[in-house]
PDB file of C-alpha atoms in Angstrom:
ATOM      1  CA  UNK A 156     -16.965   4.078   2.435  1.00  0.00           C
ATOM      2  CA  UNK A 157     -16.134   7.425   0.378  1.00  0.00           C
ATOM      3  CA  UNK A 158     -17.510   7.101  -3.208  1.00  0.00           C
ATOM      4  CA  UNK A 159     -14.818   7.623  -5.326  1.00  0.00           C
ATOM      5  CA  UNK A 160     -13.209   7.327  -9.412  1.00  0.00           C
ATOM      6  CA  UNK A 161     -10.073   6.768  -9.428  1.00  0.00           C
ATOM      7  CA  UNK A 162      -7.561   3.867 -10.092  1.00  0.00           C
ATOM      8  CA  UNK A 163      -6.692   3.839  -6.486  1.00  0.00           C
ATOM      9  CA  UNK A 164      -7.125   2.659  -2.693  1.00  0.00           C
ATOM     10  CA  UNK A 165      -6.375   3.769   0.380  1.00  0.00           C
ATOM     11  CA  UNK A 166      -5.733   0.726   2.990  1.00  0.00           C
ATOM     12  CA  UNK A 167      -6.301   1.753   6.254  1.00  0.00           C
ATOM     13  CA  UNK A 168      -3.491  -0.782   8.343  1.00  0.00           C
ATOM     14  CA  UNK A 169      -3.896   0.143  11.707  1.00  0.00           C
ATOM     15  CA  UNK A 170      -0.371   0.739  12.261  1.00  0.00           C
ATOM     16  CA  UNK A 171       2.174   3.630  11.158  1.00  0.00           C
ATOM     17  CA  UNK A 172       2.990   2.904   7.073  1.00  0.00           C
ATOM     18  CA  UNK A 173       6.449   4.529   7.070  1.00  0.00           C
ATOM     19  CA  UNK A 174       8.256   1.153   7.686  1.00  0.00           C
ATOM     20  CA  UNK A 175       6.047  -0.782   5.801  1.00  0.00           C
ATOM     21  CA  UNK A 176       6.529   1.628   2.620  1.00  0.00           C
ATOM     22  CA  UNK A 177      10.416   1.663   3.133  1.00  0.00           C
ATOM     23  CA  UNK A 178      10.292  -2.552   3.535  1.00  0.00           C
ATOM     24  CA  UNK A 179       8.307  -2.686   0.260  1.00  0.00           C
ATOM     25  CA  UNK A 180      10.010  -0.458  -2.013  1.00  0.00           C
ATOM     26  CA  UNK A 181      13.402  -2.607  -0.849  1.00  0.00           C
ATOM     27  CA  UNK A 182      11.511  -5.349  -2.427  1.00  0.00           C
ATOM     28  CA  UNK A 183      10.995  -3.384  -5.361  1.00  0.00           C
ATOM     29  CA  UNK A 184       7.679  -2.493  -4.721  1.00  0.00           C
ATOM     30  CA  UNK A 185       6.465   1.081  -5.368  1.00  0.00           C
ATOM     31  CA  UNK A 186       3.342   2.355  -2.967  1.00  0.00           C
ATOM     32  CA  UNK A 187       2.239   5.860  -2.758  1.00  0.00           C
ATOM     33  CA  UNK A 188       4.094   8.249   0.057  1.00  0.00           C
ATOM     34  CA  UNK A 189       2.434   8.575   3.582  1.00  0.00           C
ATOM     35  CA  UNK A 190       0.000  10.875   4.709  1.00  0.00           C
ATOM     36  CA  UNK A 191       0.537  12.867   7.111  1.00  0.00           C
ATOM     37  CA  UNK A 192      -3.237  13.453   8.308  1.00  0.00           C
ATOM     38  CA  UNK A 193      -3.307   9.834   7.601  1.00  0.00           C
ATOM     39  CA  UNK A 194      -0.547   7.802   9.007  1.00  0.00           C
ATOM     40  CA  UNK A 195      -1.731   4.601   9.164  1.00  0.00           C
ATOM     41  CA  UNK A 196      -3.609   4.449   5.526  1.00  0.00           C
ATOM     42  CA  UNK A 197      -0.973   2.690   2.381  1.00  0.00           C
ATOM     43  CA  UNK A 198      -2.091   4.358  -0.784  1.00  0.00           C
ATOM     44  CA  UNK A 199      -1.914   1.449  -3.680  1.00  0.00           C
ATOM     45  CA  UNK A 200      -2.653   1.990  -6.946  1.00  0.00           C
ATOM     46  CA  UNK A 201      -4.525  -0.773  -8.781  1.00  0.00           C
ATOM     47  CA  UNK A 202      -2.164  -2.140 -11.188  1.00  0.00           C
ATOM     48  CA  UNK A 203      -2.437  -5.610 -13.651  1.00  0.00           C
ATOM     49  CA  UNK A 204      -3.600  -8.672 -12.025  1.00  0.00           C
ATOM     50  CA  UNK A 205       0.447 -10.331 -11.804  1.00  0.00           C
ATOM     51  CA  UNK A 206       1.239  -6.725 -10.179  1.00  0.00           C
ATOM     52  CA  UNK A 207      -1.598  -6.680  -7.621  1.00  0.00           C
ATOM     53  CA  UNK A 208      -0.456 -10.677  -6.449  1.00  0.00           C
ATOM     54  CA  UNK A 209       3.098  -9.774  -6.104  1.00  0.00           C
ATOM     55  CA  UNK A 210       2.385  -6.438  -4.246  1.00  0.00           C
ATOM     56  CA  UNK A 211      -0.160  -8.310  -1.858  1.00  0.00           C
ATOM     57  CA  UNK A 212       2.825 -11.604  -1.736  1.00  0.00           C
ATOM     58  CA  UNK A 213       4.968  -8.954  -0.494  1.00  0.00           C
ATOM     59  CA  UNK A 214       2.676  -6.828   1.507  1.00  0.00           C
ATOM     60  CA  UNK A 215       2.159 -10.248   3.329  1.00  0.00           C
ATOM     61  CA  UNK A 216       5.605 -10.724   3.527  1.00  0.00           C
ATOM     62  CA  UNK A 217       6.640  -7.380   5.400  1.00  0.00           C
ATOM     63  CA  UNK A 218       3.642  -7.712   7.596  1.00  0.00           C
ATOM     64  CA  UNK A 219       4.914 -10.963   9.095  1.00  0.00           C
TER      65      UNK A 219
END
């Protein structure tokens, strides 16, 4: 864990994010852009309770 205060996360998901960035944002889902020294890590900003169950309903959905 880094201590940290911000309105952010950094998900590290073992696999490269590009796709998985492209797949959500075609289901109108906005994550932040990769990082390069960190290709496997999806930046998500915490958002409203409905917006945090439909990103992790489709984060579920493009990880199938």
């Amino acid at each position: 864990p880094i201590p940290s205060e911000t309105n952010f996360l950094m998900a590290d998901l073992r696999r490269d994010v590009g796709p998985l960035i492209a797949a959500l944002k075609k289901q109108g889902v906005e994550v932040g852009r990769k990082f390069p020294s960190m290709p496997t890590h999806l930046r998500v900003t915490v958002g409203t309770r409905p917006q945090m169950e439909r990103f992790l309903s489709e984060l579920r959905t493009v990880l199938a």
